[in-house]
Coordinates of C-alpha atoms in Angstrom, one line a residue:
X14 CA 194.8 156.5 159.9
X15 CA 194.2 153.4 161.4
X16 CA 192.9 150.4 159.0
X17 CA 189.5 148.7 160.1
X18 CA 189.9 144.9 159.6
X19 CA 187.7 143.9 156.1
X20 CA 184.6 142.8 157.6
X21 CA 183.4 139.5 155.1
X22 CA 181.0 139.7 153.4
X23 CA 177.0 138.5 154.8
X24 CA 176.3 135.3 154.0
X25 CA 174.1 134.1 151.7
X26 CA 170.8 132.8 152.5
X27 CA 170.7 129.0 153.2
X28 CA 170.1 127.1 149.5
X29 CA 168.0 123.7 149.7
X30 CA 170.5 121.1 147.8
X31 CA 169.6 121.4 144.0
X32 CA 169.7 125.2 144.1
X33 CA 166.2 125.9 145.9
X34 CA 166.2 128.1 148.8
X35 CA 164.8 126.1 152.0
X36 CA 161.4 127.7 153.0
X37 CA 161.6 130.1 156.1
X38 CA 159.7 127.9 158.6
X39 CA 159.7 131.6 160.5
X40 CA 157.9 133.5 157.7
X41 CA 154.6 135.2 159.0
X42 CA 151.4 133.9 158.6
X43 CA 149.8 134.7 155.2
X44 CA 153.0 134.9 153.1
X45 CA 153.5 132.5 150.5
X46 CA 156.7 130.3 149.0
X47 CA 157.1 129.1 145.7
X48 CA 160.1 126.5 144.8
X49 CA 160.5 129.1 141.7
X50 CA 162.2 132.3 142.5
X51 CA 161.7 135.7 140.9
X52 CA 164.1 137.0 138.2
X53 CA 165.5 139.7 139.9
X54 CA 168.9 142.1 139.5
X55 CA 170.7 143.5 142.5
X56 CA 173.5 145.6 142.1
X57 CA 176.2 144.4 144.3
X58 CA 175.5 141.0 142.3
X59 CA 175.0 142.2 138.6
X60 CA 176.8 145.9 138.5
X61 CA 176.3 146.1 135.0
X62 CA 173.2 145.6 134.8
X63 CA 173.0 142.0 133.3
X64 CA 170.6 139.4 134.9
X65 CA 171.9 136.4 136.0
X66 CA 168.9 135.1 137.6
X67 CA 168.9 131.4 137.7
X68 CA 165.5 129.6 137.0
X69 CA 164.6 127.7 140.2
X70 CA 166.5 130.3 142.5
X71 CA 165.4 133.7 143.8
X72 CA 167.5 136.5 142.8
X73 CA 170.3 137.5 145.4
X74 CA 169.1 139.6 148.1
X75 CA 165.3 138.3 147.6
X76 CA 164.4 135.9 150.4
X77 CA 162.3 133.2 149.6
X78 CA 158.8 133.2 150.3
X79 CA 157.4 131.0 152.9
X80 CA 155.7 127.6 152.4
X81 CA 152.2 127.3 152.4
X82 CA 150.7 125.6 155.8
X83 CA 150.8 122.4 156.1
X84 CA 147.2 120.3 155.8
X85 CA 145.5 120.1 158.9
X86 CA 145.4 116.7 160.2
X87 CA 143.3 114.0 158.8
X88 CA 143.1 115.8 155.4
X89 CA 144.7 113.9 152.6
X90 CA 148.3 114.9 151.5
X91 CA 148.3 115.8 147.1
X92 CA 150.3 113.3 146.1
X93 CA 153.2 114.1 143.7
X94 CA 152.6 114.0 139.6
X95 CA 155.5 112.1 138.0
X96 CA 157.0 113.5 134.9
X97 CA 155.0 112.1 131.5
X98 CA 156.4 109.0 130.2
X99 CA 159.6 109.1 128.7
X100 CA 161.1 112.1 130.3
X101 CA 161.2 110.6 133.6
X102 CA 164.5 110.1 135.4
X103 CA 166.0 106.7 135.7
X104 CA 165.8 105.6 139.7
X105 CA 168.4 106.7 142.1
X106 CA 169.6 109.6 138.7
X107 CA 170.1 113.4 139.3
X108 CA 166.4 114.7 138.2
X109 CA 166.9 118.1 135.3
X110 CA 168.3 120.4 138.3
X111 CA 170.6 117.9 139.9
X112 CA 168.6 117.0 142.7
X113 CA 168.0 112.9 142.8
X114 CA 164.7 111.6 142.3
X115 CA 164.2 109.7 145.1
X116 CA 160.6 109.7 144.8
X117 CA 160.3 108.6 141.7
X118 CA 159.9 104.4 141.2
X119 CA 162.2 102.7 138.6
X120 CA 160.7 102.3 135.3
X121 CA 160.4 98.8 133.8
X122 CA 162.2 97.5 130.6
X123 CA 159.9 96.5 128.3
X124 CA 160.4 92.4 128.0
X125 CA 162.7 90.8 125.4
X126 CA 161.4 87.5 124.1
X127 CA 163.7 84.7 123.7
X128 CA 164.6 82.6 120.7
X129 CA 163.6 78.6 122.4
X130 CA 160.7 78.3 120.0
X131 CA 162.4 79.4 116.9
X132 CA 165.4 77.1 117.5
X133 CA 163.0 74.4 118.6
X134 CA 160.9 75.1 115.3
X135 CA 164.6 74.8 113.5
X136 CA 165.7 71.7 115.1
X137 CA 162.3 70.0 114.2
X138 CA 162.3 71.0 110.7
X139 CA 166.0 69.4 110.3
X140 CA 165.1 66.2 112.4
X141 CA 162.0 65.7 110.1
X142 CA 163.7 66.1 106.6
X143 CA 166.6 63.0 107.9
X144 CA 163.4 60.8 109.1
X145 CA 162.9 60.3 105.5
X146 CA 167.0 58.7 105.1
X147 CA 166.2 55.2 104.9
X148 CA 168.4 53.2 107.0
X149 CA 169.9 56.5 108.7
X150 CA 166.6 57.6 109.5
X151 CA 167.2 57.5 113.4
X152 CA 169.8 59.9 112.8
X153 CA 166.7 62.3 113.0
X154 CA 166.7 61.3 116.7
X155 CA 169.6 63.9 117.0
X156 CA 167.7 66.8 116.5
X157 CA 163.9 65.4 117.3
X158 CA 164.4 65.2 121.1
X159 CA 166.7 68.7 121.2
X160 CA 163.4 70.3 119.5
X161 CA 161.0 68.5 121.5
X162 CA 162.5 69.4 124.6
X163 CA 162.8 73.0 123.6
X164 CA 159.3 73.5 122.8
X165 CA 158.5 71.7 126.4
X166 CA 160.5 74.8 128.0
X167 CA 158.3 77.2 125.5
X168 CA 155.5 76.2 126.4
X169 CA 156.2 76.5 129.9
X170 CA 157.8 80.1 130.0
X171 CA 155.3 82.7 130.2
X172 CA 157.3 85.0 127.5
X173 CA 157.8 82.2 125.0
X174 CA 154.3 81.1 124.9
X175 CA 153.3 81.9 121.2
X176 CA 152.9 79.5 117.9
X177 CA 156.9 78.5 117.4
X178 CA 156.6 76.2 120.7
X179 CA 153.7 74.7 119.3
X180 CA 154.8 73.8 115.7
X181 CA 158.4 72.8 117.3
X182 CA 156.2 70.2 119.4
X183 CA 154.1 68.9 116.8
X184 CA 157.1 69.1 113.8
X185 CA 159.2 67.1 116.3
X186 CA 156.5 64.2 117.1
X187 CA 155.7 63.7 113.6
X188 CA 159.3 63.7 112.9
X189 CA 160.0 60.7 115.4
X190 CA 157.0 58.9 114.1
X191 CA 157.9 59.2 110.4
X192 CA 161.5 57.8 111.3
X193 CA 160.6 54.6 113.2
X194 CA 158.3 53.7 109.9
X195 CA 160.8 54.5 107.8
X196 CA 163.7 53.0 109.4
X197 CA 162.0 49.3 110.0
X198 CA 160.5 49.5 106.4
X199 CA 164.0 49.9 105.0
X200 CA 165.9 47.3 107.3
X201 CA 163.3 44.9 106.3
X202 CA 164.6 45.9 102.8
X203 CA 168.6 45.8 103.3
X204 CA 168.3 42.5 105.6
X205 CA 165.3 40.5 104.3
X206 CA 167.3 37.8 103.8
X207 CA 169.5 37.9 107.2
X208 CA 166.2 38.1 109.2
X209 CA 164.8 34.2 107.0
X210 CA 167.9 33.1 107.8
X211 CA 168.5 30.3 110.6
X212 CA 168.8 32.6 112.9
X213 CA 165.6 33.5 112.9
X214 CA 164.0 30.7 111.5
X215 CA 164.8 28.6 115.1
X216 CA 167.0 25.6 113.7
X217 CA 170.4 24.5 112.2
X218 CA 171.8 24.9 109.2
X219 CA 171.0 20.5 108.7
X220 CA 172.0 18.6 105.5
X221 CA 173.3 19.7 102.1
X222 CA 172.1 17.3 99.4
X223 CA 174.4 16.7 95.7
X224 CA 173.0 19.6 94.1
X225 CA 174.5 22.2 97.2
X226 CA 170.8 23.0 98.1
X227 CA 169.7 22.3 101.5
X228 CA 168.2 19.5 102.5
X229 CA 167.8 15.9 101.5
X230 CA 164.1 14.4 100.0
X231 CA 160.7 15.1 100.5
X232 CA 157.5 13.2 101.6
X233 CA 156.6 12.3 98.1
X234 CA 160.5 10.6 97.5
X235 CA 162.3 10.0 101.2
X236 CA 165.4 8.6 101.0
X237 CA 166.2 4.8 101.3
X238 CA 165.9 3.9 105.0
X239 CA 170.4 3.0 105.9
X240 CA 171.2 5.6 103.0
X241 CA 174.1 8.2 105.9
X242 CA 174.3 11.4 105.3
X243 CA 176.0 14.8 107.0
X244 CA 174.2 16.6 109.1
X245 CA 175.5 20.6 110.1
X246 CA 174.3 21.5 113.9
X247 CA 175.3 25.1 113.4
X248 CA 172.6 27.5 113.4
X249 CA 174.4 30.7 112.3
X250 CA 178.1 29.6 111.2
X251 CA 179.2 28.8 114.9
X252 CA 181.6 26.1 115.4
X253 CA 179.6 23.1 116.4
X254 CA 179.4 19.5 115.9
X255 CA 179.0 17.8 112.4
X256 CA 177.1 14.3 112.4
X257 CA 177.4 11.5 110.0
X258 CA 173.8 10.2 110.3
X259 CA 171.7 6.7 109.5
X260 CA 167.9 6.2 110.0
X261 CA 167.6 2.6 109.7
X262 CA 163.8 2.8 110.0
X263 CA 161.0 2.4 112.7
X264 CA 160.5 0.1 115.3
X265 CA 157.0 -0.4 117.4
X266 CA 157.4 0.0 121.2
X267 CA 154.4 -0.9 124.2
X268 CA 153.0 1.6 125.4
X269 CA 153.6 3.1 129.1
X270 CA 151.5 4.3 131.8
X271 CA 152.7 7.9 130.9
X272 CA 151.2 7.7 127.2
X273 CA 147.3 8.0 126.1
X274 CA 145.7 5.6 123.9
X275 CA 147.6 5.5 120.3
X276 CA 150.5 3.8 119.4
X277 CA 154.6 4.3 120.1
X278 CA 157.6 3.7 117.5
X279 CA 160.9 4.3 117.9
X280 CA 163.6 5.8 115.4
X281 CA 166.4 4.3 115.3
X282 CA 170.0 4.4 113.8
X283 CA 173.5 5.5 114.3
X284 CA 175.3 8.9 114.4
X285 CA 178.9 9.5 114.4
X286 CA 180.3 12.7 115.1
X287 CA 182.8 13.8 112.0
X288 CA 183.7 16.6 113.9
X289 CA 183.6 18.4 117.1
X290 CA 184.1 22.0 117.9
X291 CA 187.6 22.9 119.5
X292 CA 187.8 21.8 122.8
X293 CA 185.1 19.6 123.8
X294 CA 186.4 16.1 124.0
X295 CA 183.1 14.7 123.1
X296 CA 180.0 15.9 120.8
X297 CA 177.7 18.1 122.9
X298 CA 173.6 17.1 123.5
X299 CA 172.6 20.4 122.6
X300 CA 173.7 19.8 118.9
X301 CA 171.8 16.8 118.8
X302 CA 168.9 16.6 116.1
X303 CA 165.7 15.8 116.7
X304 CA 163.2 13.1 114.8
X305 CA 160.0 13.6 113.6
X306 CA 157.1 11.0 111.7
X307 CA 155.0 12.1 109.2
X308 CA 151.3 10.7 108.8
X309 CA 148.7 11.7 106.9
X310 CA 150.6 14.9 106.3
X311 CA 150.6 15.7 109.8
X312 CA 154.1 15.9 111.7
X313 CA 154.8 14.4 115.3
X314 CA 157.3 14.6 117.2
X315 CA 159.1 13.4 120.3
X316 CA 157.3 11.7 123.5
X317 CA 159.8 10.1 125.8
X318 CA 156.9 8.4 127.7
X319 CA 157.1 5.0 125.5
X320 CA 158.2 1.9 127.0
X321 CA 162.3 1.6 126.0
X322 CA 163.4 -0.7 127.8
X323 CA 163.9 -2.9 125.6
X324 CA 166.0 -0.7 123.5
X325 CA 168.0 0.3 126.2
X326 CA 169.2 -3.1 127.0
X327 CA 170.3 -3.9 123.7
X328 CA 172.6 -0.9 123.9
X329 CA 170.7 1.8 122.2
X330 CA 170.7 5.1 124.2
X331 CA 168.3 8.5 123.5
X332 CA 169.7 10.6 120.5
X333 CA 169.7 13.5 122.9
X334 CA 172.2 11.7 125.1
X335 CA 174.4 11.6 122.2
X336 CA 177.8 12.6 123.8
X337 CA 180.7 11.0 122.6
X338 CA 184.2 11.7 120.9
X339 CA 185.0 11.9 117.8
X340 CA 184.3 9.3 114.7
X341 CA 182.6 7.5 117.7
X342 CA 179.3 5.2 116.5
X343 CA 176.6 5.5 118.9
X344 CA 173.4 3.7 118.1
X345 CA 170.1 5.8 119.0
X346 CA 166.4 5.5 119.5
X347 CA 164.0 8.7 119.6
X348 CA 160.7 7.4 120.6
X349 CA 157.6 9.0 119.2
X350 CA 153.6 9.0 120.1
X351 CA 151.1 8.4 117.6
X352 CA 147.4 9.4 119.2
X353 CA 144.4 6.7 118.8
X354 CA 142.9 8.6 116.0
X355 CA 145.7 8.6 113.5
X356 CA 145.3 5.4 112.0
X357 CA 147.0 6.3 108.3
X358 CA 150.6 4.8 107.4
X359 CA 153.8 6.5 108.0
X360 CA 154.7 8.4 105.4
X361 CA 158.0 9.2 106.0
X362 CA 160.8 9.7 108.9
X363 CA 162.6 13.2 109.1
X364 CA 165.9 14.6 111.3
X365 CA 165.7 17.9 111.8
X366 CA 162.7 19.8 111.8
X367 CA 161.0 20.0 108.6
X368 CA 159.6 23.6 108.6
X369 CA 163.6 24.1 107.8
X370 CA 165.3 24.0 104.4
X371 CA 168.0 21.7 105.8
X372 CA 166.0 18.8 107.1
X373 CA 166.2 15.4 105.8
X374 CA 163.1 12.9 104.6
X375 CA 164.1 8.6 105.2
X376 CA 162.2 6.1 104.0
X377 CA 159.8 4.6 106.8
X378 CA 160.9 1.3 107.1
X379 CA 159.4 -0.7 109.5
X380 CA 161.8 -3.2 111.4
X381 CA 160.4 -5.6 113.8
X382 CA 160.0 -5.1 117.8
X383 CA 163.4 -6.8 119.7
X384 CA 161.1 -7.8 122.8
X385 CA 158.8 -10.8 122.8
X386 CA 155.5 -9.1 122.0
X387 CA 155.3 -5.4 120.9
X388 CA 152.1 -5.3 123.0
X389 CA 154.3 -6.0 126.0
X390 CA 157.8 -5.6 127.0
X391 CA 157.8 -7.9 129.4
X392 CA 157.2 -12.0 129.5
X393 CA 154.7 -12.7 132.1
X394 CA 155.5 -16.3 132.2
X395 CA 156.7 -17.8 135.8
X396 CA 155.1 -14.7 137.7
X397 CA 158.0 -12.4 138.2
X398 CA 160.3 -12.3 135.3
X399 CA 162.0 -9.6 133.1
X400 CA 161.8 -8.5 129.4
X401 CA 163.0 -10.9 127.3
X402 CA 166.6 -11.6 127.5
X403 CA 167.3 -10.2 130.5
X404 CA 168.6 -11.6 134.0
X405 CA 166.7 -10.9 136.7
X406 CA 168.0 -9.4 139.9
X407 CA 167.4 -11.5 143.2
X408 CA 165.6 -9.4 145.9
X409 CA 168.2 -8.8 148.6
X410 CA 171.8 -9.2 146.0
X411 CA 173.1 -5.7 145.7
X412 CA 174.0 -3.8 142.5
X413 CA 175.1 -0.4 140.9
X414 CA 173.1 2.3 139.8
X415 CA 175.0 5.6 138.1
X416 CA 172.6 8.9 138.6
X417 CA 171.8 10.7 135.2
X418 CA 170.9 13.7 137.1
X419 CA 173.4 16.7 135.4
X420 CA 173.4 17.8 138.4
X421 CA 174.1 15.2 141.0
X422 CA 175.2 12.1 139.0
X423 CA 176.0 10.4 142.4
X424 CA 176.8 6.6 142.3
X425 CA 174.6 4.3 144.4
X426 CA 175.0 0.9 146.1
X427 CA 171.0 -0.4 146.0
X428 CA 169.5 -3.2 147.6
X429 CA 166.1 -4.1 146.9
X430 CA 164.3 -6.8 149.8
X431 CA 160.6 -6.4 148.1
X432 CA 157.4 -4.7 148.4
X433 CA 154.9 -4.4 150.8
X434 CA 151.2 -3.8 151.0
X435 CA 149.7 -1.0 152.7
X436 CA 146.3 0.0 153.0
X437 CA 144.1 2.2 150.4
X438 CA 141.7 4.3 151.7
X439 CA 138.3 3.2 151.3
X440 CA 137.0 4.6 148.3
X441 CA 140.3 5.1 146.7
X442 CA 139.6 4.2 142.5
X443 CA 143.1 5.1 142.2
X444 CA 144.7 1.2 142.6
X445 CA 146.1 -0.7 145.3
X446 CA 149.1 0.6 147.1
X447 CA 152.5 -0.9 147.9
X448 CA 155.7 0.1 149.0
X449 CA 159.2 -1.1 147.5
X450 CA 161.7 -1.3 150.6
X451 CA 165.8 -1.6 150.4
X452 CA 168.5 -0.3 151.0
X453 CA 170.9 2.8 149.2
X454 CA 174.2 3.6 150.1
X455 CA 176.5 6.4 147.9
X456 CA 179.6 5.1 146.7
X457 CA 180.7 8.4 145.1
X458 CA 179.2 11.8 145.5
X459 CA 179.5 15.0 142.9
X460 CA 179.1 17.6 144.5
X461 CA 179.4 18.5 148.6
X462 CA 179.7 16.0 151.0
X463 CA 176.4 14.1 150.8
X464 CA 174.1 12.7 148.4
X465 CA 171.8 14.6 146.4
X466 CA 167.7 13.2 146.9
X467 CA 167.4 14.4 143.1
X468 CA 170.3 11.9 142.0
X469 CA 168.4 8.9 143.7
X470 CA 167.2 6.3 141.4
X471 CA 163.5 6.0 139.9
X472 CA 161.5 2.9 141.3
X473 CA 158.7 1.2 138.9
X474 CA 156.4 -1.9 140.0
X475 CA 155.9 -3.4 136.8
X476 CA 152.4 -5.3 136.5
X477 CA 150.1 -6.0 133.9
X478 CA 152.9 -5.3 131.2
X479 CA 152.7 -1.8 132.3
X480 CA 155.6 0.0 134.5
X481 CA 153.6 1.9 137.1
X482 CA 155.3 5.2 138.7
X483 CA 153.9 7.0 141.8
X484 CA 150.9 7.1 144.0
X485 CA 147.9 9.4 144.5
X486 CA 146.3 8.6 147.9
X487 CA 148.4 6.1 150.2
X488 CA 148.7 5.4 153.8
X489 CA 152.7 5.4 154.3
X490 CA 152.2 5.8 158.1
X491 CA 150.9 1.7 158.1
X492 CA 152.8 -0.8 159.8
X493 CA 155.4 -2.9 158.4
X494 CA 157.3 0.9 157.5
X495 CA 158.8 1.3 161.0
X496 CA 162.7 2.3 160.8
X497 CA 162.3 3.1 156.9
X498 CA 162.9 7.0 155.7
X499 CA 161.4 8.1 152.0
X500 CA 164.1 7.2 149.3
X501 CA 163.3 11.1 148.3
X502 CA 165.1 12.4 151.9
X503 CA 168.1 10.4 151.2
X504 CA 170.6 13.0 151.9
X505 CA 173.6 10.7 153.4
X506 CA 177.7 10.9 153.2
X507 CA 179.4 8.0 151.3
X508 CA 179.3 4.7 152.8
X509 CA 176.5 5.2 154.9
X510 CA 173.8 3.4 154.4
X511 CA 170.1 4.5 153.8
X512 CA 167.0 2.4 154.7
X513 CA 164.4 3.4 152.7
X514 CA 160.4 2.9 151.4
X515 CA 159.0 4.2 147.8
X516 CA 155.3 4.1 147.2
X517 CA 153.8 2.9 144.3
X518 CA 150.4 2.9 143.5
X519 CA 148.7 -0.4 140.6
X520 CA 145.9 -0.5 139.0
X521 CA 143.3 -3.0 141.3
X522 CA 142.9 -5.1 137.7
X523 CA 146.7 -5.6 137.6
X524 CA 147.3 -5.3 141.2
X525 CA 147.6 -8.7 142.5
X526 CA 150.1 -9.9 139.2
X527 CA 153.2 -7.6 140.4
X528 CA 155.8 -8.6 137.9
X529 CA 159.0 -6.8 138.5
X530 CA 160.4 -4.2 140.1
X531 CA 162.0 -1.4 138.2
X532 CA 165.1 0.5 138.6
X533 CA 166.3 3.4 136.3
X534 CA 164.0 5.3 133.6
X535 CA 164.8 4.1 130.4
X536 CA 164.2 7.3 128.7
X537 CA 166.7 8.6 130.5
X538 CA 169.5 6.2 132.2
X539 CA 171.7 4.2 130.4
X540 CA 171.5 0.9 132.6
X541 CA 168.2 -0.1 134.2
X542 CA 167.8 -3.1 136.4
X543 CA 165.1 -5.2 136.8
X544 CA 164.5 -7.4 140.2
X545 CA 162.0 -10.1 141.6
X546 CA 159.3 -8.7 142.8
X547 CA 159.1 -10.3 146.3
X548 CA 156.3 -9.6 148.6
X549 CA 157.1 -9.0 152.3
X550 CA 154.4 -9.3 155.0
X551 CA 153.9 -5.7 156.9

């Protein structure tokens, strides 16, 4: 007998993924299909009789039953119900029979908050307990601006907006606050007396008197006028120069053009420098003291617009030009402006200002005027002369002038020929106007290769008793100018010489009595020359 090749056995019917038959798209009208199967129990599957009918599945042997029709077109599609909340299927998960959820959309995490307020809330609470340190108190800066910041970033997140940003805001403002008030109320406290010291106070540390307290005198008992005495120029401690001081008294000086009505004295003395700081080979200007007069209780202090001349030609120099070496006497003057209306008696003389502990009160002694009349410094005898004592210059002789100018402090060959008369305009209440003509030729030049305009000497006409300075309105275009520059352009190398025209403008009352011509300013140079005063036709 022949064996018949084991036919296999017939397939089974096609299962949608998941375990549900796929609907028979051939299935004749009217029949229905539902995704869940029948229970049912054939016997080639289950022989004995037990059912192993899978929910979901149609029994072996049972095709499934067709899909309903599909909606005829335009009618809306049922959508799909999604599972009740919380036994849905995370997205992209096998759904309860395996099959994935594809339809299904994710479900979102609720949202955590975040802790920037409460640390913001923390930092503030700790920055506001140091604000209260004393001196330390800006330690609280540490944490203030770490909490302010924080509650800035709370405030502006969406999820941290609550009440911590808030009360980290405000707990960290008030914090700040509390610790400014706190810190400068308690370094007032530790350094009271560092902040009314000197440094602070404006001024130097002055003189000690016998008993080690600062200062020397007082209004009511000065010190005798010639009495010396040491004088510190250190403000804080810093190496400076030491003075061995004398006030010999007061002198009375003429007024000057520059002055309003009143009255002028001088201070005068000698200082000495007993030391001077390590490495400077003379005393420095800058630690020069300054002079004051009392009157009437009032204080007044330094002009440098009263007529010096007088001074300076007997040798006595500003005290702020005080530079010389050591254990070097140099005699000084500090000239001082009294107004009109102040017609009480000096009181007293002071060096050093006397709002400071370390000033020191001389006797005001009054010493009489070294020129001929202290109404005048000049002799107006013989027309053009000089103040008394002094040689005057020929017009035409040459002679040397030495700028003061820190900056240029050039050295000058000057000739002066004259002056000459130019017109005023008509109308002109301002004085007459002349121009001083010469020559100027630099001998030695500072700085660069030619002169410096600044460094040129300062030309007075000297009429009346009065040095006059500058003009207002003048016609400098006139003839008798030609081939002259301004003395202010004279920019030249050394040796060449510089043809030049200064204008001066004199009161019409004094106008036609032109004195002398000045040279120099003697509040500031050290040497100033007088010459005739020669008028030159234009």
């Amino acid at each position: 007998m022949t064996d018949q090749p084991q036919q296999p056995p017939a397939p089974d019917p096609w299962s949608a993924p998941g375990g549900t038959d796929a609907p028979d798209a051939f299935a004749a009208p009217g029949q229905t299909w539902s995704p869940q199967g029948t229970p049912a129990q054939h016997p080639s599957v289950s022989p004995q009789g037990q059912d192993h009918t899978v929910q979901g599945q149609p029994s072996a042997g049972q095709w499934p039953a067709p899909p309903q029709p599909a909606p005829a077109w335009g009618q809306p599609m049922q959508a799909p119900q999604a599972a009740p909340y919380g036994q849905q299927v995370p997205y992209g998960q096998p759904g309860p029979y395996g099959q994935p959820q594809w339809g299904q959309p994710p479900v979102p995490e609720e949202p955590k908050r975040s802790t920037v307020g409460l640390i913001g809330v923390i930092l503030a609470v700790v920055g506001l307990g140091l604000a209260f340190l004393g001196i330390f108190a800006f330690t609280s800066w540490f944490f203030t601006i770490p909490a302010l910041v924080l509650a800035i970033i709370g405030l502006a997140r969406k999820r941290d907006r609550n009440l911590l940003p808030v009360i980290a805001l405000v707990a960290s403002i008030v914090a700040m606050v509390v610790s400014i008030v706190v810190f400068v109320d308690s370094a007032e406290d530790e350094f009271g007396d560092f902040f009314d010291s000197t440094l602070f106070s404006g001024g130097p540390a002055g003189a000690t008197g016998p008993d080690g307290e600062p200062g020397l005198g007082s209004v009511e008992d000065p010190i005798a006028a010639g009495t010396p005495f040491s004088y510190d120029s250190a403000w804080i401690g810093e190496d400076a120069t030491v003075w061995e001081v004398t006030v010999d008294g007061y002198m009375p000086l003429p007024e000057s053009t520059w002055t309003g009505p009143g009255r002028c004295i001088a201070v005068v003395g000698g200082v000495t420098p007993t030391y001077v700081p390590e490495g400077q080979r003379t005393s420095s200007l800058i630690d020069t003291p300054n002079a004051y007069a009392i009157v009437d209780g009032e204080v007044y202090e330094g002009n440098q617009n009263c007529d010096t001349g007088e001074l300076v030609a007997l040798g006595y120099g500003h005290l702020w030009s005080a530079e010389v070496p050591e254990n070097t006497l140099y005699l000084y003057y500090y000239d001082i402006w009294i107004p009109e209306d102040v017609t009480g008696d000096i009181q007293a003389l002071v060096i050093g200002d006397p709002s400071l502990d370390g000033s020191v009160y001389v006797e005001a002694a009054e010493l009489p005027y070294v020129g001929a009349d202290p109404e005048s410094s000049l002799d107006g005898a013989a027309g053009a002369s000089a103040p008394d004592g002094l040689e005057l210059v020929s017009a035409g002789e040459a002679f040397s002038y030495e700028s003061w100018w820190g900056v240029g402090e050039d050295a000058w060959e000057v000739v002066i020929d004259g002056y000459i008369d130019l017109p005023t305009p008509d109308g002109e209440d301002s004085g007459e106007c002349k121009a001083i003509v010469g020559t100027i030729t630099p001998t030695s030049i500072a700085t660069g290769t030619v002169s410096d305009w600044a460094a040129t000497p300062d030309l007075y006409l000297v009429a009346g008793g009065e040095s006059h300075f500058g003009y207002a309105n003048c016609d400098w275009t006139g003839t008798g100018l030609s081939g002259y520059e301004s003395l202010w352009d004279a920019e030249v190398s050394v040796g060449t010489e510089y043809f030049f025209y200064d204008i001066v403008q004199v009161p019409v009352e004094v106008a036609a009595d032109v004195e002398a011509i000045q040279v120099g300013d003697p509040d500031f140079d050290d040497v100033v020359t007088y010459v005739e005063a020669l008028p030159i036709a234009p």
